[in-house]
């Protein structure tokens, strides 16, 4: 019988798991271990409302009623350093050790950094609240900002910095922003909105280095040009925070490999959120879905399995959203640049549309701009395996 659960990772996935555990009736002991000093907070506003609107930090709290009703022991500012799967124990940076009957790994992901940053001041990433504090302070003087990487985080930061009145340049080695998330056509549609707001782009070119002695003064492009900058935001993706598990014996490959209920390769150890790769019959490649919704859904599944001994396999259809200027884009499913694309509602020239993607005659993805009802329906159709032609007909 499980009487004590240790959760490594005190952010969204860890907190939602704790909440789900209590909802399922677990009355035992729970220890929450977090590397950061803060109680769980919401990360999506860090690149938007926190930077632009000056949200106070208390507004970011994920546990709106506080954590006291959840009756957990919180070990914050304590980084996990090793996992003993046989003893079901976690070693912490302060030399202590937490033993439990079940361990849940929810350590999330860490921002990737460039190898030639050289420790220069003014070169920042955005992953944690601490990162957001530093970036917000750096933007107070309206500096020239260069964003490296035109994925979701990079483009959101670019929009926020421009809204703060900064001169903003985005550098991306691919020919359009957001290609991996939206494909080239929709990526260019988003870039057009950025250009209208005054954001400049250097596309199809990488970064070779930085200029500056103690503080960054410019970004060196691979083609020899230099873009002046007082602040550089590196948004080149994230890697699962699993380095501390190297000697654990867990099966790890770009994340902790799990079955469709979050069980890892070692008994008593589960994983969820950005650090985990769950088996998913819809996606044989077993991708890591680094999405808010995915972490919440997985938390429910793992809690049910731990409390009741089993849970239905989870076959998620990923869902994510992004806010940039007045564009609110929601994305369901996974699609590729070569997939068939059909604009069902509105036009790409408008700020309200629905686009569906098909492959092999099936609906595989959807992007909605200010079309929440239709986008949610499309996510359901993807789960049901609806034919692409039928989805187009039903969306109209």
PDB file of N, CA, C and O in Angstrom, residues 299-368:
ATOM      1  N   UNK A 299      -1.352  14.346 -15.144  1.00  0.00           N
ATOM      2  CA  UNK A 299      -1.416  14.325 -13.682  1.00  0.00           C
ATOM      3  C   UNK A 299      -2.606  13.509 -13.193  1.00  0.00           C
ATOM      4  O   UNK A 299      -2.502  12.725 -12.232  1.00  0.00           O
ATOM      5  N   UNK A 300      -3.753  13.660 -13.837  1.00  0.00           N
ATOM      6  CA  UNK A 300      -4.939  12.904 -13.446  1.00  0.00           C
ATOM      7  C   UNK A 300      -4.719  11.403 -13.615  1.00  0.00           C
ATOM      8  O   UNK A 300      -5.122  10.597 -12.771  1.00  0.00           O
ATOM      9  N   UNK A 301      -4.076  11.020 -14.722  1.00  0.00           N
ATOM     10  CA  UNK A 301      -3.871   9.601 -15.015  1.00  0.00           C
ATOM     11  C   UNK A 301      -2.938   8.966 -13.979  1.00  0.00           C
ATOM     12  O   UNK A 301      -3.220   7.882 -13.434  1.00  0.00           O
ATOM     13  N   UNK A 302      -1.821   9.617 -13.698  1.00  0.00           N
ATOM     14  CA  UNK A 302      -0.859   9.061 -12.743  1.00  0.00           C
ATOM     15  C   UNK A 302      -1.485   8.958 -11.353  1.00  0.00           C
ATOM     16  O   UNK A 302      -1.302   7.963 -10.644  1.00  0.00           O
ATOM     17  N   UNK A 303      -2.245   9.968 -10.955  1.00  0.00           N
ATOM     18  CA  UNK A 303      -2.886   9.922  -9.634  1.00  0.00           C
ATOM     19  C   UNK A 303      -3.861   8.758  -9.528  1.00  0.00           C
ATOM     20  O   UNK A 303      -3.885   8.042  -8.510  1.00  0.00           O
ATOM     21  N   UNK A 304      -4.652   8.528 -10.574  1.00  0.00           N
ATOM     22  CA  UNK A 304      -5.606   7.409 -10.541  1.00  0.00           C
ATOM     23  C   UNK A 304      -4.874   6.076 -10.425  1.00  0.00           C
ATOM     24  O   UNK A 304      -5.291   5.184  -9.669  1.00  0.00           O
ATOM     25  N   UNK A 305      -3.785   5.929 -11.166  1.00  0.00           N
ATOM     26  CA  UNK A 305      -3.069   4.656 -11.126  1.00  0.00           C
ATOM     27  C   UNK A 305      -2.453   4.412  -9.751  1.00  0.00           C
ATOM     28  O   UNK A 305      -2.500   3.292  -9.222  1.00  0.00           O
ATOM     29  N   UNK A 306      -1.865   5.433  -9.143  1.00  0.00           N
ATOM     30  CA  UNK A 306      -1.232   5.249  -7.835  1.00  0.00           C
ATOM     31  C   UNK A 306      -2.270   4.956  -6.752  1.00  0.00           C
ATOM     32  O   UNK A 306      -2.070   4.088  -5.898  1.00  0.00           O
ATOM     33  N   UNK A 307      -3.394   5.649  -6.799  1.00  0.00           N
ATOM     34  CA  UNK A 307      -4.410   5.472  -5.749  1.00  0.00           C
ATOM     35  C   UNK A 307      -5.191   4.174  -5.924  1.00  0.00           C
ATOM     36  O   UNK A 307      -5.449   3.447  -4.961  1.00  0.00           O
ATOM     37  N   UNK A 308      -5.548   3.857  -7.175  1.00  0.00           N
ATOM     38  CA  UNK A 308      -6.456   2.727  -7.415  1.00  0.00           C
ATOM     39  C   UNK A 308      -5.756   1.500  -7.989  1.00  0.00           C
ATOM     40  O   UNK A 308      -6.404   0.466  -8.191  1.00  0.00           O
ATOM     41  N   UNK A 309      -4.470   1.610  -8.281  1.00  0.00           N
ATOM     42  CA  UNK A 309      -3.720   0.463  -8.786  1.00  0.00           C
ATOM     43  C   UNK A 309      -3.715   0.312 -10.283  1.00  0.00           C
ATOM     44  O   UNK A 309      -2.953  -0.499 -10.823  1.00  0.00           O
ATOM     45  N   UNK A 310      -4.565   1.054 -10.984  1.00  0.00           N
ATOM     46  CA  UNK A 310      -4.595   0.987 -12.439  1.00  0.00           C
ATOM     47  C   UNK A 310      -5.288   2.240 -12.966  1.00  0.00           C
ATOM     48  O   UNK A 310      -5.978   2.943 -12.231  1.00  0.00           O
ATOM     49  N   UNK A 311      -5.090   2.492 -14.257  1.00  0.00           N
ATOM     50  CA  UNK A 311      -5.738   3.628 -14.916  1.00  0.00           C
ATOM     51  C   UNK A 311      -5.840   3.320 -16.397  1.00  0.00           C
ATOM     52  O   UNK A 311      -5.053   2.536 -16.954  1.00  0.00           O
ATOM     53  N   UNK A 312      -6.826   3.905 -17.039  1.00  0.00           N
ATOM     54  CA  UNK A 312      -6.974   3.737 -18.481  1.00  0.00           C
ATOM     55  C   UNK A 312      -5.784   4.376 -19.201  1.00  0.00           C
ATOM     56  O   UNK A 312      -5.356   5.471 -18.840  1.00  0.00           O
ATOM     57  N   UNK A 313      -5.232   3.704 -20.210  1.00  0.00           N
ATOM     58  CA  UNK A 313      -4.146   4.315 -20.981  1.00  0.00           C
ATOM     59  C   UNK A 313      -4.580   5.655 -21.565  1.00  0.00           C
ATOM     60  O   UNK A 313      -5.718   5.816 -22.004  1.00  0.00           O
ATOM     61  N   UNK A 314      -3.673   6.590 -21.540  1.00  0.00           N
ATOM     62  CA  UNK A 314      -3.959   7.946 -21.995  1.00  0.00           C
ATOM     63  C   UNK A 314      -3.414   8.119 -23.414  1.00  0.00           C
ATOM     64  O   UNK A 314      -2.237   7.886 -23.662  1.00  0.00           O
ATOM     65  N   UNK A 315      -4.270   8.524 -24.338  1.00  0.00           N
ATOM     66  CA  UNK A 315      -3.864   8.759 -25.731  1.00  0.00           C
ATOM     67  C   UNK A 315      -4.208  10.199 -26.077  1.00  0.00           C
ATOM     68  O   UNK A 315      -5.217  10.489 -26.705  1.00  0.00           O
ATOM     69  N   UNK A 316      -3.366  11.103 -25.639  1.00  0.00           N
ATOM     70  CA  UNK A 316      -3.663  12.528 -25.750  1.00  0.00           C
ATOM     71  C   UNK A 316      -3.569  13.022 -27.186  1.00  0.00           C
ATOM     72  O   UNK A 316      -2.768  12.545 -27.982  1.00  0.00           O
ATOM     73  N   UNK A 317      -4.415  14.001 -27.497  1.00  0.00           N
ATOM     74  CA  UNK A 317      -4.240  14.842 -28.679  1.00  0.00           C
ATOM     75  C   UNK A 317      -3.695  16.164 -28.157  1.00  0.00           C
ATOM     76  O   UNK A 317      -4.366  16.852 -27.387  1.00  0.00           O
ATOM     77  N   UNK A 318      -2.465  16.525 -28.503  1.00  0.00           N
ATOM     78  CA  UNK A 318      -1.864  17.711 -27.903  1.00  0.00           C
ATOM     79  C   UNK A 318      -2.636  18.984 -28.216  1.00  0.00           C
ATOM     80  O   UNK A 318      -3.284  19.102 -29.260  1.00  0.00           O
ATOM     81  N   UNK A 319      -2.540  19.921 -27.287  1.00  0.00           N
ATOM     82  CA  UNK A 319      -3.205  21.214 -27.428  1.00  0.00           C
ATOM     83  C   UNK A 319      -2.325  22.279 -26.792  1.00  0.00           C
ATOM     84  O   UNK A 319      -1.812  22.100 -25.683  1.00  0.00           O
ATOM     85  N   UNK A 320      -2.125  23.378 -27.508  1.00  0.00           N
ATOM     86  CA  UNK A 320      -1.310  24.473 -26.991  1.00  0.00           C
ATOM     87  C   UNK A 320      -1.826  25.773 -27.585  1.00  0.00           C
ATOM     88  O   UNK A 320      -2.488  25.770 -28.639  1.00  0.00           O
ATOM     89  N   UNK A 321      -1.544  26.876 -26.913  1.00  0.00           N
ATOM     90  CA  UNK A 321      -1.967  28.174 -27.449  1.00  0.00           C
ATOM     91  C   UNK A 321      -0.816  29.173 -27.311  1.00  0.00           C
ATOM     92  O   UNK A 321       0.122  28.981 -26.541  1.00  0.00           O
ATOM     93  N   UNK A 322      -0.914  30.252 -28.069  1.00  0.00           N
ATOM     94  CA  UNK A 322       0.066  31.329 -27.981  1.00  0.00           C
ATOM     95  C   UNK A 322      -0.628  32.655 -28.222  1.00  0.00           C
ATOM     96  O   UNK A 322      -1.534  32.754 -29.055  1.00  0.00           O
ATOM     97  N   UNK A 323      -0.219  33.673 -27.464  1.00  0.00           N
ATOM     98  CA  UNK A 323      -0.738  35.030 -27.615  1.00  0.00           C
ATOM     99  C   UNK A 323       0.399  35.928 -28.079  1.00  0.00           C
ATOM    100  O   UNK A 323       1.438  36.023 -27.403  1.00  0.00           O
ATOM    101  N   UNK A 324       0.200  36.593 -29.213  1.00  0.00           N
ATOM    102  CA  UNK A 324       1.195  37.512 -29.748  1.00  0.00           C
ATOM    103  C   UNK A 324       0.473  38.729 -30.314  1.00  0.00           C
ATOM    104  O   UNK A 324      -0.288  38.600 -31.272  1.00  0.00           O
ATOM    105  N   UNK A 325       0.714  39.892 -29.719  1.00  0.00           N
ATOM    106  CA  UNK A 325      -0.050  41.089 -30.046  1.00  0.00           C
ATOM    107  C   UNK A 325      -1.541  40.776 -29.874  1.00  0.00           C
ATOM    108  O   UNK A 325      -1.946  40.294 -28.826  1.00  0.00           O
ATOM    109  N   UNK A 326      -2.336  40.994 -30.913  1.00  0.00           N
ATOM    110  CA  UNK A 326      -3.766  40.702 -30.809  1.00  0.00           C
ATOM    111  C   UNK A 326      -4.124  39.351 -31.414  1.00  0.00           C
ATOM    112  O   UNK A 326      -5.301  39.035 -31.588  1.00  0.00           O
ATOM    113  N   UNK A 327      -3.117  38.556 -31.730  1.00  0.00           N
ATOM    114  CA  UNK A 327      -3.362  37.207 -32.254  1.00  0.00           C
ATOM    115  C   UNK A 327      -3.401  36.212 -31.100  1.00  0.00           C
ATOM    116  O   UNK A 327      -2.471  36.160 -30.291  1.00  0.00           O
ATOM    117  N   UNK A 328      -4.459  35.437 -31.017  1.00  0.00           N
ATOM    118  CA  UNK A 328      -4.506  34.308 -30.089  1.00  0.00           C
ATOM    119  C   UNK A 328      -4.694  33.067 -30.932  1.00  0.00           C
ATOM    120  O   UNK A 328      -5.763  32.835 -31.495  1.00  0.00           O
ATOM    121  N   UNK A 329      -3.642  32.284 -31.024  1.00  0.00           N
ATOM    122  CA  UNK A 329      -3.647  31.074 -31.827  1.00  0.00           C
ATOM    123  C   UNK A 329      -3.702  29.858 -30.924  1.00  0.00           C
ATOM    124  O   UNK A 329      -2.965  29.766 -29.936  1.00  0.00           O
ATOM    125  N   UNK A 330      -4.579  28.911 -31.244  1.00  0.00           N
ATOM    126  CA  UNK A 330      -4.664  27.638 -30.537  1.00  0.00           C
ATOM    127  C   UNK A 330      -4.388  26.524 -31.532  1.00  0.00           C
ATOM    128  O   UNK A 330      -4.858  26.571 -32.678  1.00  0.00           O
ATOM    129  N   UNK A 331      -3.619  25.530 -31.103  1.00  0.00           N
ATOM    130  CA  UNK A 331      -3.172  24.462 -32.001  1.00  0.00           C
ATOM    131  C   UNK A 331      -3.526  23.123 -31.372  1.00  0.00           C
ATOM    132  O   UNK A 331      -3.240  22.871 -30.195  1.00  0.00           O
ATOM    133  N   UNK A 332      -4.153  22.259 -32.156  1.00  0.00           N
ATOM    134  CA  UNK A 332      -4.485  20.906 -31.716  1.00  0.00           C
ATOM    135  C   UNK A 332      -3.849  19.901 -32.662  1.00  0.00           C
ATOM    136  O   UNK A 332      -3.793  20.127 -33.880  1.00  0.00           O
ATOM    137  N   UNK A 333      -3.389  18.788 -32.132  1.00  0.00           N
ATOM    138  CA  UNK A 333      -2.797  17.746 -32.960  1.00  0.00           C
ATOM    139  C   UNK A 333      -1.350  18.029 -33.299  1.00  0.00           C
ATOM    140  O   UNK A 333      -0.729  18.963 -32.793  1.00  0.00           O
ATOM    141  N   UNK A 334      -0.805  17.202 -34.191  1.00  0.00           N
ATOM    142  CA  UNK A 334       0.567  17.336 -34.672  1.00  0.00           C
ATOM    143  C   UNK A 334       0.520  17.254 -36.184  1.00  0.00           C
ATOM    144  O   UNK A 334      -0.028  16.307 -36.749  1.00  0.00           O
ATOM    145  N   UNK A 335       1.098  18.239 -36.868  1.00  0.00           N
ATOM    146  CA  UNK A 335       1.069  18.214 -38.332  1.00  0.00           C
ATOM    147  C   UNK A 335       2.428  18.601 -38.885  1.00  0.00           C
ATOM    148  O   UNK A 335       3.282  19.133 -38.164  1.00  0.00           O
ATOM    149  N   UNK A 336       2.613  18.319 -40.166  1.00  0.00           N
ATOM    150  CA  UNK A 336       3.897  18.552 -40.839  1.00  0.00           C
ATOM    151  C   UNK A 336       3.719  19.530 -41.984  1.00  0.00           C
ATOM    152  O   UNK A 336       2.602  19.756 -42.455  1.00  0.00           O
ATOM    153  N   UNK A 337       4.834  20.080 -42.439  1.00  0.00           N
ATOM    154  CA  UNK A 337       4.784  21.072 -43.513  1.00  0.00           C
ATOM    155  C   UNK A 337       4.169  20.496 -44.779  1.00  0.00           C
ATOM    156  O   UNK A 337       3.512  21.213 -45.551  1.00  0.00           O
ATOM    157  N   UNK A 338       4.348  19.194 -45.012  1.00  0.00           N
ATOM    158  CA  UNK A 338       3.842  18.594 -46.255  1.00  0.00           C
ATOM    159  C   UNK A 338       2.388  18.139 -46.149  1.00  0.00           C
ATOM    160  O   UNK A 338       1.807  17.656 -47.148  1.00  0.00           O
ATOM    161  N   UNK A 339       1.768  18.280 -44.995  1.00  0.00           N
ATOM    162  CA  UNK A 339       0.369  17.867 -44.842  1.00  0.00           C
ATOM    163  C   UNK A 339      -0.552  18.755 -45.669  1.00  0.00           C
ATOM    164  O   UNK A 339      -0.246  19.921 -45.948  1.00  0.00           O
ATOM    165  N   UNK A 340      -1.698  18.187 -46.040  1.00  0.00           N
ATOM    166  CA  UNK A 340      -2.702  18.959 -46.761  1.00  0.00           C
ATOM    167  C   UNK A 340      -3.311  19.992 -45.820  1.00  0.00           C
ATOM    168  O   UNK A 340      -3.616  19.696 -44.668  1.00  0.00           O
ATOM    169  N   UNK A 341      -3.493  21.200 -46.320  1.00  0.00           N
ATOM    170  CA  UNK A 341      -3.966  22.310 -45.484  1.00  0.00           C
ATOM    171  C   UNK A 341      -5.203  22.928 -46.113  1.00  0.00           C
ATOM    172  O   UNK A 341      -5.265  23.138 -47.326  1.00  0.00           O
ATOM    173  N   UNK A 342      -6.223  23.214 -45.278  1.00  0.00           N
ATOM    174  CA  UNK A 342      -7.456  23.798 -45.792  1.00  0.00           C
ATOM    175  C   UNK A 342      -7.952  24.869 -44.814  1.00  0.00           C
ATOM    176  O   UNK A 342      -8.126  24.601 -43.627  1.00  0.00           O
ATOM    177  N   UNK A 343      -8.139  26.072 -45.317  1.00  0.00           N
ATOM    178  CA  UNK A 343      -8.701  27.155 -44.509  1.00  0.00           C
ATOM    179  C   UNK A 343     -10.215  27.017 -44.544  1.00  0.00           C
ATOM    180  O   UNK A 343     -10.840  27.216 -45.587  1.00  0.00           O
ATOM    181  N   UNK A 344     -10.810  26.667 -43.409  1.00  0.00           N
ATOM    182  CA  UNK A 344     -12.243  26.362 -43.369  1.00  0.00           C
ATOM    183  C   UNK A 344     -13.095  27.576 -43.027  1.00  0.00           C
ATOM    184  O   UNK A 344     -14.192  27.725 -43.569  1.00  0.00           O
ATOM    185  N   UNK A 345     -12.636  28.390 -42.117  1.00  0.00           N
ATOM    186  CA  UNK A 345     -13.418  29.533 -41.662  1.00  0.00           C
ATOM    187  C   UNK A 345     -12.546  30.775 -41.717  1.00  0.00           C
ATOM    188  O   UNK A 345     -11.404  30.758 -41.241  1.00  0.00           O
ATOM    189  N   UNK A 346     -13.077  31.865 -42.262  1.00  0.00           N
ATOM    190  CA  UNK A 346     -12.310  33.089 -42.387  1.00  0.00           C
ATOM    191  C   UNK A 346     -11.229  32.965 -43.442  1.00  0.00           C
ATOM    192  O   UNK A 346     -11.230  32.039 -44.263  1.00  0.00           O
ATOM    193  N   UNK A 347     -10.306  33.891 -43.424  1.00  0.00           N
ATOM    194  CA  UNK A 347      -9.147  33.857 -44.311  1.00  0.00           C
ATOM    195  C   UNK A 347      -7.903  34.173 -43.494  1.00  0.00           C
ATOM    196  O   UNK A 347      -7.991  34.746 -42.399  1.00  0.00           O
ATOM    197  N   UNK A 348      -6.734  33.810 -44.026  1.00  0.00           N
ATOM    198  CA  UNK A 348      -5.501  34.074 -43.303  1.00  0.00           C
ATOM    199  C   UNK A 348      -5.195  35.559 -43.233  1.00  0.00           C
ATOM    200  O   UNK A 348      -4.345  35.988 -42.441  1.00  0.00           O
ATOM    201  N   UNK A 349      -5.866  36.349 -44.048  1.00  0.00           N
ATOM    202  CA  UNK A 349      -5.698  37.796 -43.978  1.00  0.00           C
ATOM    203  C   UNK A 349      -6.468  38.421 -42.836  1.00  0.00           C
ATOM    204  O   UNK A 349      -6.251  39.590 -42.501  1.00  0.00           O
ATOM    205  N   UNK A 350      -7.377  37.658 -42.240  1.00  0.00           N
ATOM    206  CA  UNK A 350      -8.175  38.151 -41.125  1.00  0.00           C
ATOM    207  C   UNK A 350      -7.551  37.704 -39.805  1.00  0.00           C
ATOM    208  O   UNK A 350      -6.591  36.932 -39.778  1.00  0.00           O
ATOM    209  N   UNK A 351      -8.107  38.188 -38.704  1.00  0.00           N
ATOM    210  CA  UNK A 351      -7.646  37.786 -37.380  1.00  0.00           C
ATOM    211  C   UNK A 351      -8.579  36.780 -36.730  1.00  0.00           C
ATOM    212  O   UNK A 351      -8.580  36.606 -35.512  1.00  0.00           O
ATOM    213  N   UNK A 352      -9.385  36.096 -37.541  1.00  0.00           N
ATOM    214  CA  UNK A 352     -10.303  35.085 -37.019  1.00  0.00           C
ATOM    215  C   UNK A 352     -10.468  34.021 -38.094  1.00  0.00           C
ATOM    216  O   UNK A 352     -11.119  34.242 -39.109  1.00  0.00           O
ATOM    217  N   UNK A 353      -9.854  32.843 -37.870  1.00  0.00           N
ATOM    218  CA  UNK A 353      -9.903  31.800 -38.892  1.00  0.00           C
ATOM    219  C   UNK A 353      -9.701  30.429 -38.253  1.00  0.00           C
ATOM    220  O   UNK A 353      -9.288  30.311 -37.094  1.00  0.00           O
ATOM    221  N   UNK A 354     -10.003  29.403 -39.025  1.00  0.00           N
ATOM    222  CA  UNK A 354      -9.754  28.016 -38.634  1.00  0.00           C
ATOM    223  C   UNK A 354      -9.107  27.303 -39.813  1.00  0.00           C
ATOM    224  O   UNK A 354      -9.618  27.357 -40.936  1.00  0.00           O
ATOM    225  N   UNK A 355      -7.986  26.641 -39.553  1.00  0.00           N
ATOM    226  CA  UNK A 355      -7.255  25.899 -40.573  1.00  0.00           C
ATOM    227  C   UNK A 355      -7.162  24.443 -40.128  1.00  0.00           C
ATOM    228  O   UNK A 355      -6.823  24.161 -38.971  1.00  0.00           O
ATOM    229  N   UNK A 356      -7.475  23.522 -41.034  1.00  0.00           N
ATOM    230  CA  UNK A 356      -7.362  22.091 -40.741  1.00  0.00           C
ATOM    231  C   UNK A 356      -6.243  21.481 -41.573  1.00  0.00           C
ATOM    232  O   UNK A 356      -5.967  21.930 -42.691  1.00  0.00           O
ATOM    233  N   UNK A 357      -5.628  20.427 -41.033  1.00  0.00           N
ATOM    234  CA  UNK A 357      -4.534  19.732 -41.704  1.00  0.00           C
ATOM    235  C   UNK A 357      -4.879  18.243 -41.798  1.00  0.00           C
ATOM    236  O   UNK A 357      -5.358  17.641 -40.834  1.00  0.00           O
ATOM    237  N   UNK A 358      -4.602  17.670 -42.962  1.00  0.00           N
ATOM    238  CA  UNK A 358      -4.896  16.266 -43.182  1.00  0.00           C
ATOM    239  C   UNK A 358      -3.695  15.499 -43.699  1.00  0.00           C
ATOM    240  O   UNK A 358      -2.815  16.057 -44.360  1.00  0.00           O
ATOM    241  N   UNK A 359      -3.684  14.193 -43.397  1.00  0.00           N
ATOM    242  CA  UNK A 359      -2.628  13.310 -43.881  1.00  0.00           C
ATOM    243  C   UNK A 359      -3.217  11.923 -44.047  1.00  0.00           C
ATOM    244  O   UNK A 359      -3.853  11.393 -43.139  1.00  0.00           O
ATOM    245  N   UNK A 360      -3.032  11.349 -45.214  1.00  0.00           N
ATOM    246  CA  UNK A 360      -3.569  10.016 -45.455  1.00  0.00           C
ATOM    247  C   UNK A 360      -5.072   9.947 -45.323  1.00  0.00           C
ATOM    248  O   UNK A 360      -5.620   8.910 -44.938  1.00  0.00           O
ATOM    249  N   UNK A 361      -5.745  11.053 -45.633  1.00  0.00           N
ATOM    250  CA  UNK A 361      -7.198  11.078 -45.573  1.00  0.00           C
ATOM    251  C   UNK A 361      -7.775  11.335 -44.194  1.00  0.00           C
ATOM    252  O   UNK A 361      -8.997  11.413 -44.041  1.00  0.00           O
ATOM    253  N   UNK A 362      -6.923  11.479 -43.173  1.00  0.00           N
ATOM    254  CA  UNK A 362      -7.384  11.704 -41.804  1.00  0.00           C
ATOM    255  C   UNK A 362      -7.066  13.133 -41.358  1.00  0.00           C
ATOM    256  O   UNK A 362      -6.069  13.729 -41.773  1.00  0.00           O
ATOM    257  N   UNK A 363      -7.887  13.665 -40.488  1.00  0.00           N
ATOM    258  CA  UNK A 363      -7.614  14.940 -39.844  1.00  0.00           C
ATOM    259  C   UNK A 363      -6.513  14.725 -38.804  1.00  0.00           C
ATOM    260  O   UNK A 363      -6.634  13.862 -37.936  1.00  0.00           O
ATOM    261  N   UNK A 364      -5.424  15.508 -38.901  1.00  0.00           N
ATOM    262  CA  UNK A 364      -4.310  15.326 -37.964  1.00  0.00           C
ATOM    263  C   UNK A 364      -3.997  16.578 -37.155  1.00  0.00           C
ATOM    264  O   UNK A 364      -3.295  16.503 -36.138  1.00  0.00           O
ATOM    265  N   UNK A 365      -4.501  17.741 -37.594  1.00  0.00           N
ATOM    266  CA  UNK A 365      -4.178  18.954 -36.863  1.00  0.00           C
ATOM    267  C   UNK A 365      -5.123  20.084 -37.194  1.00  0.00           C
ATOM    268  O   UNK A 365      -5.847  20.052 -38.198  1.00  0.00           O
ATOM    269  N   UNK A 366      -5.126  21.084 -36.330  1.00  0.00           N
ATOM    270  CA  UNK A 366      -5.969  22.256 -36.536  1.00  0.00           C
ATOM    271  C   UNK A 366      -5.332  23.456 -35.861  1.00  0.00           C
ATOM    272  O   UNK A 366      -4.693  23.330 -34.811  1.00  0.00           O
ATOM    273  N   UNK A 367      -5.502  24.613 -36.480  1.00  0.00           N
ATOM    274  CA  UNK A 367      -5.052  25.877 -35.901  1.00  0.00           C
ATOM    275  C   UNK A 367      -6.222  26.838 -35.961  1.00  0.00           C
ATOM    276  O   UNK A 367      -6.813  27.048 -37.023  1.00  0.00           O
ATOM    277  N   UNK A 368      -6.562  27.415 -34.830  1.00  0.00           N
ATOM    278  CA  UNK A 368      -7.645  28.383 -34.770  1.00  0.00           C
ATOM    279  C   UNK A 368      -7.162  29.708 -34.237  1.00  0.00           C
ATOM    280  O   UNK A 368      -6.383  29.746 -33.281  1.00  0.00           O
TER     281      UNK A 368
END
